[in-house]
Amino acid sequence: ILDTVDWVIPTFDIYKYGLTVLRDRFIGQLSEEEFDIIERVIPEIDRWLKVIPTNRTLLHTDCRADNIMFDYRDASHPAAYLIDWAMVRIGDAMTDVAYFLTSSLSPQDRLACEMDMLALHTQEIAAQDPAYTLEMAEQSYRNNIVSSMYLTLLSATGIPQTPHSDLLLM
């Protein structure tokens, strides 16, 4: 059914221009080694974008902490709502998880909780698809970890330069 959804935003190659934008924007704030790392990730992003995942779903694509609103009116059952669905696309469900963990947490916090988060995600997916395993989730997470750099490069090409947007990109 997802193949018939024609309103989903396609993937664009403009993200490659993001490296130039980041160089201009953050020269002196990022080292040449950091820019080299970004450049070396671009071929991985190219490969990642060509993969057609077997467990496709609608993706938020910009799943980070400041796109989540929390409702604590019922303290025993707080709710979370994803907002800003401007970048919806079809892809592997682990893309949003990988982007959230890599863009919303410090590396130390991410490393401390990522396996628990993957296990919780797997449990939720497996409730609908019992064949989905933690090993599958871990492989999918590794495959989709480049989503964070993809979104950073893509965002760099379109968001205006403000202190907040610079902080998000950094």
PDB file of C-alpha atoms in Angstrom:
ATOM      1  CA  ILE A   1       0.000   0.000   0.000  1.00  0.00           C
ATOM      2  CA  LEU A   2       2.929   2.370   0.628  1.00  0.00           C
ATOM      3  CA  ASP A   3       3.832   2.166  -3.056  1.00  0.00           C
ATOM      4  CA  THR A   4       0.600   4.010  -3.845  1.00  0.00           C
ATOM      5  CA  VAL A   5       1.282   6.948  -1.511  1.00  0.00           C
ATOM      6  CA  ASP A   6       2.316   9.597  -4.012  1.00  0.00           C
ATOM      7  CA  TRP A   7       2.380  12.586  -1.634  1.00  0.00           C
ATOM      8  CA  VAL A   8       5.392  11.354   0.336  1.00  0.00           C
ATOM      9  CA  ILE A   9       8.371  13.658  -0.082  1.00  0.00           C
ATOM     10  CA  PRO A  10      11.074  12.101  -2.267  1.00  0.00           C
ATOM     11  CA  THR A  11      14.767  12.088  -1.443  1.00  0.00           C
ATOM     12  CA  PHE A  12      16.870  14.849  -2.979  1.00  0.00           C
ATOM     13  CA  ASP A  13      20.585  14.971  -3.736  1.00  0.00           C
ATOM     14  CA  ILE A  14      20.828  18.579  -2.514  1.00  0.00           C
ATOM     15  CA  TYR A  15      22.193  17.232   0.775  1.00  0.00           C
ATOM     16  CA  LYS A  16      25.601  16.939  -0.943  1.00  0.00           C
ATOM     17  CA  TYR A  17      25.675  20.725  -1.168  1.00  0.00           C
ATOM     18  CA  GLY A  18      25.228  20.761   2.627  1.00  0.00           C
ATOM     19  CA  LEU A  19      28.935  20.118   3.139  1.00  0.00           C
ATOM     20  CA  THR A  20      29.755  23.377   1.339  1.00  0.00           C
ATOM     21  CA  VAL A  21      27.188  25.210   3.445  1.00  0.00           C
ATOM     22  CA  LEU A  22      28.579  23.709   6.651  1.00  0.00           C
ATOM     23  CA  ARG A  23      32.147  24.647   5.654  1.00  0.00           C
ATOM     24  CA  ASP A  24      31.098  28.255   5.036  1.00  0.00           C
ATOM     25  CA  ARG A  25      28.962  28.403   8.185  1.00  0.00           C
ATOM     26  CA  PHE A  26      31.248  26.649  10.671  1.00  0.00           C
ATOM     27  CA  ILE A  27      34.768  27.378   9.442  1.00  0.00           C
ATOM     28  CA  GLY A  28      36.877  27.767  12.551  1.00  0.00           C
ATOM     29  CA  GLN A  29      34.293  25.978  14.703  1.00  0.00           C
ATOM     30  CA  LEU A  30      34.740  22.543  13.161  1.00  0.00           C
ATOM     31  CA  SER A  31      38.162  21.095  12.453  1.00  0.00           C
ATOM     32  CA  GLU A  32      39.341  19.969   9.045  1.00  0.00           C
ATOM     33  CA  GLU A  33      39.256  16.419  10.412  1.00  0.00           C
ATOM     34  CA  GLU A  34      35.552  16.823  11.248  1.00  0.00           C
ATOM     35  CA  PHE A  35      34.822  18.156   7.755  1.00  0.00           C
ATOM     36  CA  ASP A  36      36.755  15.187   6.313  1.00  0.00           C
ATOM     37  CA  ILE A  37      34.591  12.779   8.334  1.00  0.00           C
ATOM     38  CA  ILE A  38      31.449  14.411   6.956  1.00  0.00           C
ATOM     39  CA  GLU A  39      32.828  14.149   3.426  1.00  0.00           C
ATOM     40  CA  ARG A  40      33.656  10.454   3.905  1.00  0.00           C
ATOM     41  CA  VAL A  41      30.071   9.758   5.041  1.00  0.00           C
ATOM     42  CA  ILE A  42      28.516  11.092   1.818  1.00  0.00           C
ATOM     43  CA  PRO A  43      29.130   7.877  -0.206  1.00  0.00           C
ATOM     44  CA  GLU A  44      27.569   5.913   2.695  1.00  0.00           C
ATOM     45  CA  ILE A  45      24.519   8.176   2.522  1.00  0.00           C
ATOM     46  CA  ASP A  46      24.347   7.595  -1.246  1.00  0.00           C
ATOM     47  CA  ARG A  47      24.286   3.821  -0.651  1.00  0.00           C
ATOM     48  CA  TRP A  48      21.780   4.153   2.214  1.00  0.00           C
ATOM     49  CA  LEU A  49      19.351   6.177   0.081  1.00  0.00           C
ATOM     50  CA  LYS A  50      19.337   3.478  -2.622  1.00  0.00           C
ATOM     51  CA  VAL A  51      18.406   0.649  -0.251  1.00  0.00           C
ATOM     52  CA  ILE A  52      14.766  -0.388  -0.371  1.00  0.00           C
ATOM     53  CA  PRO A  53      14.111  -1.749   3.124  1.00  0.00           C
ATOM     54  CA  THR A  54      11.977  -4.811   3.667  1.00  0.00           C
ATOM     55  CA  ASN A  55      10.225  -3.314   6.697  1.00  0.00           C
ATOM     56  CA  ARG A  56       9.044  -0.059   5.149  1.00  0.00           C
ATOM     57  CA  THR A  57       6.792   2.389   6.920  1.00  0.00           C
ATOM     58  CA  LEU A  58       5.999   6.086   6.977  1.00  0.00           C
ATOM     59  CA  LEU A  59       8.819   8.020   8.615  1.00  0.00           C
ATOM     60  CA  HIS A  60       8.716  11.317  10.432  1.00  0.00           C
ATOM     61  CA  THR A  61      12.336  11.803   9.237  1.00  0.00           C
ATOM     62  CA  ASP A  62      13.050  14.671  11.667  1.00  0.00           C
ATOM     63  CA  CYS A  63      12.461  12.742  14.867  1.00  0.00           C
ATOM     64  CA  ARG A  64      14.382  14.685  17.512  1.00  0.00           C
ATOM     65  CA  ALA A  65      13.624  15.911  21.014  1.00  0.00           C
ATOM     66  CA  ASP A  66      12.415  19.366  20.019  1.00  0.00           C
ATOM     67  CA  ASN A  67       9.816  17.833  17.676  1.00  0.00           C
ATOM     68  CA  ILE A  68       8.128  15.969  20.515  1.00  0.00           C
ATOM     69  CA  MET A  69       5.442  17.462  22.753  1.00  0.00           C
ATOM     70  CA  PHE A  70       4.618  15.800  26.058  1.00  0.00           C
ATOM     71  CA  ASP A  71       1.237  15.707  27.789  1.00  0.00           C
ATOM     72  CA  TYR A  72       1.465  15.089  31.527  1.00  0.00           C
ATOM     73  CA  ARG A  73      -2.187  15.779  32.405  1.00  0.00           C
ATOM     74  CA  ASP A  74      -2.548  12.133  33.373  1.00  0.00           C
ATOM     75  CA  ALA A  75       0.632  11.523  35.374  1.00  0.00           C
ATOM     76  CA  SER A  76       0.097   7.760  35.331  1.00  0.00           C
ATOM     77  CA  HIS A  77      -0.042   7.710  31.510  1.00  0.00           C
ATOM     78  CA  PRO A  78       1.965  10.586  30.028  1.00  0.00           C
ATOM     79  CA  ALA A  79       1.687  10.906  26.274  1.00  0.00           C
ATOM     80  CA  ALA A  80       4.185  12.016  23.654  1.00  0.00           C
ATOM     81  CA  TYR A  81       3.237  13.528  20.306  1.00  0.00           C
ATOM     82  CA  LEU A  82       5.499  13.987  17.298  1.00  0.00           C
ATOM     83  CA  ILE A  83       5.016  17.372  15.641  1.00  0.00           C
ATOM     84  CA  ASP A  84       6.352  18.938  12.433  1.00  0.00           C
ATOM     85  CA  TRP A  85       5.656  16.237   9.874  1.00  0.00           C
ATOM     86  CA  ALA A  86       7.006  18.349   6.998  1.00  0.00           C
ATOM     87  CA  MET A  87       9.598  15.758   5.907  1.00  0.00           C
ATOM     88  CA  VAL A  88       7.522  12.584   5.772  1.00  0.00           C
ATOM     89  CA  ARG A  89       8.905   9.830   3.587  1.00  0.00           C
ATOM     90  CA  ILE A  90       8.848   6.063   3.287  1.00  0.00           C
ATOM     91  CA  GLY A  91      11.687   4.003   4.676  1.00  0.00           C
ATOM     92  CA  ASP A  92      12.969   1.682   7.364  1.00  0.00           C
ATOM     93  CA  ALA A  93      11.326   2.329  10.744  1.00  0.00           C
ATOM     94  CA  MET A  94      14.736   2.268  12.399  1.00  0.00           C
ATOM     95  CA  THR A  95      15.646   5.468  10.540  1.00  0.00           C
ATOM     96  CA  ASP A  96      13.635   7.582  12.980  1.00  0.00           C
ATOM     97  CA  VAL A  97      15.075   5.696  15.957  1.00  0.00           C
ATOM     98  CA  ALA A  98      18.649   6.140  14.718  1.00  0.00           C
ATOM     99  CA  TYR A  99      18.121   9.815  14.013  1.00  0.00           C
ATOM    100  CA  PHE A 100      16.481  10.428  17.385  1.00  0.00           C
ATOM    101  CA  LEU A 101      19.259   8.715  19.330  1.00  0.00           C
ATOM    102  CA  THR A 102      22.082  10.394  17.417  1.00  0.00           C
ATOM    103  CA  SER A 103      20.572  13.882  17.278  1.00  0.00           C
ATOM    104  CA  SER A 104      18.861  14.210  20.662  1.00  0.00           C
ATOM    105  CA  LEU A 105      21.349  12.633  23.040  1.00  0.00           C
ATOM    106  CA  SER A 106      24.979  13.237  23.817  1.00  0.00           C
ATOM    107  CA  PRO A 107      27.248  10.403  22.641  1.00  0.00           C
ATOM    108  CA  GLN A 108      27.693   9.315  26.260  1.00  0.00           C
ATOM    109  CA  ASP A 109      23.951   9.248  26.975  1.00  0.00           C
ATOM    110  CA  ARG A 110      23.244   7.513  23.669  1.00  0.00           C
ATOM    111  CA  LEU A 111      25.787   4.774  24.368  1.00  0.00           C
ATOM    112  CA  ALA A 112      24.346   4.294  27.847  1.00  0.00           C
ATOM    113  CA  CYS A 113      20.800   3.668  26.617  1.00  0.00           C
ATOM    114  CA  GLU A 114      20.822   2.765  22.914  1.00  0.00           C
ATOM    115  CA  MET A 115      20.647  -1.007  23.389  1.00  0.00           C
ATOM    116  CA  ASP A 116      17.732  -0.625  25.817  1.00  0.00           C
ATOM    117  CA  MET A 117      15.991   1.683  23.331  1.00  0.00           C
ATOM    118  CA  LEU A 118      16.543  -0.792  20.506  1.00  0.00           C
ATOM    119  CA  ALA A 119      15.120  -3.556  22.685  1.00  0.00           C
ATOM    120  CA  LEU A 120      12.004  -1.487  23.466  1.00  0.00           C
ATOM    121  CA  HIS A 121      11.569  -0.614  19.807  1.00  0.00           C
ATOM    122  CA  THR A 122      11.953  -4.272  18.847  1.00  0.00           C
ATOM    123  CA  GLN A 123       9.363  -5.279  21.439  1.00  0.00           C
ATOM    124  CA  GLU A 124       6.830  -2.827  19.976  1.00  0.00           C
ATOM    125  CA  ILE A 125       7.450  -3.945  16.378  1.00  0.00           C
ATOM    126  CA  ALA A 126       7.451  -7.626  17.358  1.00  0.00           C
ATOM    127  CA  ALA A 127       3.998  -7.181  18.911  1.00  0.00           C
ATOM    128  CA  GLN A 128       2.766  -6.655  15.330  1.00  0.00           C
ATOM    129  CA  ASP A 129       5.361  -8.803  13.564  1.00  0.00           C
ATOM    130  CA  PRO A 130       6.638 -11.650  15.773  1.00  0.00           C
ATOM    131  CA  ALA A 131       9.356 -12.432  13.209  1.00  0.00           C
ATOM    132  CA  TYR A 132      11.092  -9.112  14.000  1.00  0.00           C
ATOM    133  CA  THR A 133      14.096  -9.772  16.240  1.00  0.00           C
ATOM    134  CA  LEU A 134      16.605  -7.729  18.208  1.00  0.00           C
ATOM    135  CA  GLU A 135      19.330  -8.871  15.816  1.00  0.00           C
ATOM    136  CA  MET A 136      17.311  -7.491  12.901  1.00  0.00           C
ATOM    137  CA  ALA A 137      16.808  -4.223  14.786  1.00  0.00           C
ATOM    138  CA  GLU A 138      20.505  -3.888  15.576  1.00  0.00           C
ATOM    139  CA  GLN A 139      21.481  -4.462  11.936  1.00  0.00           C
ATOM    140  CA  SER A 140      18.856  -1.996  10.795  1.00  0.00           C
ATOM    141  CA  TYR A 141      20.110   0.553  13.332  1.00  0.00           C
ATOM    142  CA  ARG A 142      23.665   0.212  12.015  1.00  0.00           C
ATOM    143  CA  ASN A 143      22.394   0.604   8.435  1.00  0.00           C
ATOM    144  CA  ASN A 144      20.379   3.724   9.290  1.00  0.00           C
ATOM    145  CA  ILE A 145      22.837   5.536  11.539  1.00  0.00           C
ATOM    146  CA  VAL A 146      23.845   7.746   8.576  1.00  0.00           C
ATOM    147  CA  SER A 147      20.347   9.276   8.637  1.00  0.00           C
ATOM    148  CA  SER A 148      21.610  11.790  11.171  1.00  0.00           C
ATOM    149  CA  MET A 149      24.314  13.107   8.858  1.00  0.00           C
ATOM    150  CA  TYR A 150      21.899  13.053   5.896  1.00  0.00           C
ATOM    151  CA  LEU A 151      19.410  15.229   7.791  1.00  0.00           C
ATOM    152  CA  THR A 152      22.141  17.553   9.028  1.00  0.00           C
ATOM    153  CA  LEU A 153      23.447  18.096   5.497  1.00  0.00           C
ATOM    154  CA  LEU A 154      19.951  18.467   4.068  1.00  0.00           C
ATOM    155  CA  SER A 155      18.943  20.904   6.810  1.00  0.00           C
ATOM    156  CA  ALA A 156      22.076  22.972   6.298  1.00  0.00           C
ATOM    157  CA  THR A 157      20.916  23.768   2.764  1.00  0.00           C
ATOM    158  CA  GLY A 158      17.562  25.146   3.826  1.00  0.00           C
ATOM    159  CA  ILE A 159      17.396  26.533   7.333  1.00  0.00           C
ATOM    160  CA  PRO A 160      18.322  30.150   7.971  1.00  0.00           C
ATOM    161  CA  GLN A 161      21.378  30.929  10.039  1.00  0.00           C
ATOM    162  CA  THR A 162      20.289  31.644  13.613  1.00  0.00           C
ATOM    163  CA  PRO A 163      21.897  30.769  16.950  1.00  0.00           C
ATOM    164  CA  HIS A 164      19.297  27.998  17.444  1.00  0.00           C
ATOM    165  CA  SER A 165      19.698  26.494  13.971  1.00  0.00           C
ATOM    166  CA  ASP A 166      23.478  26.656  14.269  1.00  0.00           C
ATOM    167  CA  LEU A 167      23.254  24.767  17.566  1.00  0.00           C
ATOM    168  CA  LEU A 168      21.036  22.120  15.949  1.00  0.00           C
ATOM    169  CA  LEU A 169      23.433  21.660  13.048  1.00  0.00           C
ATOM    170  CA  MET A 170      26.505  21.506  15.278  1.00  0.00           C
TER     171      MET A 170
END
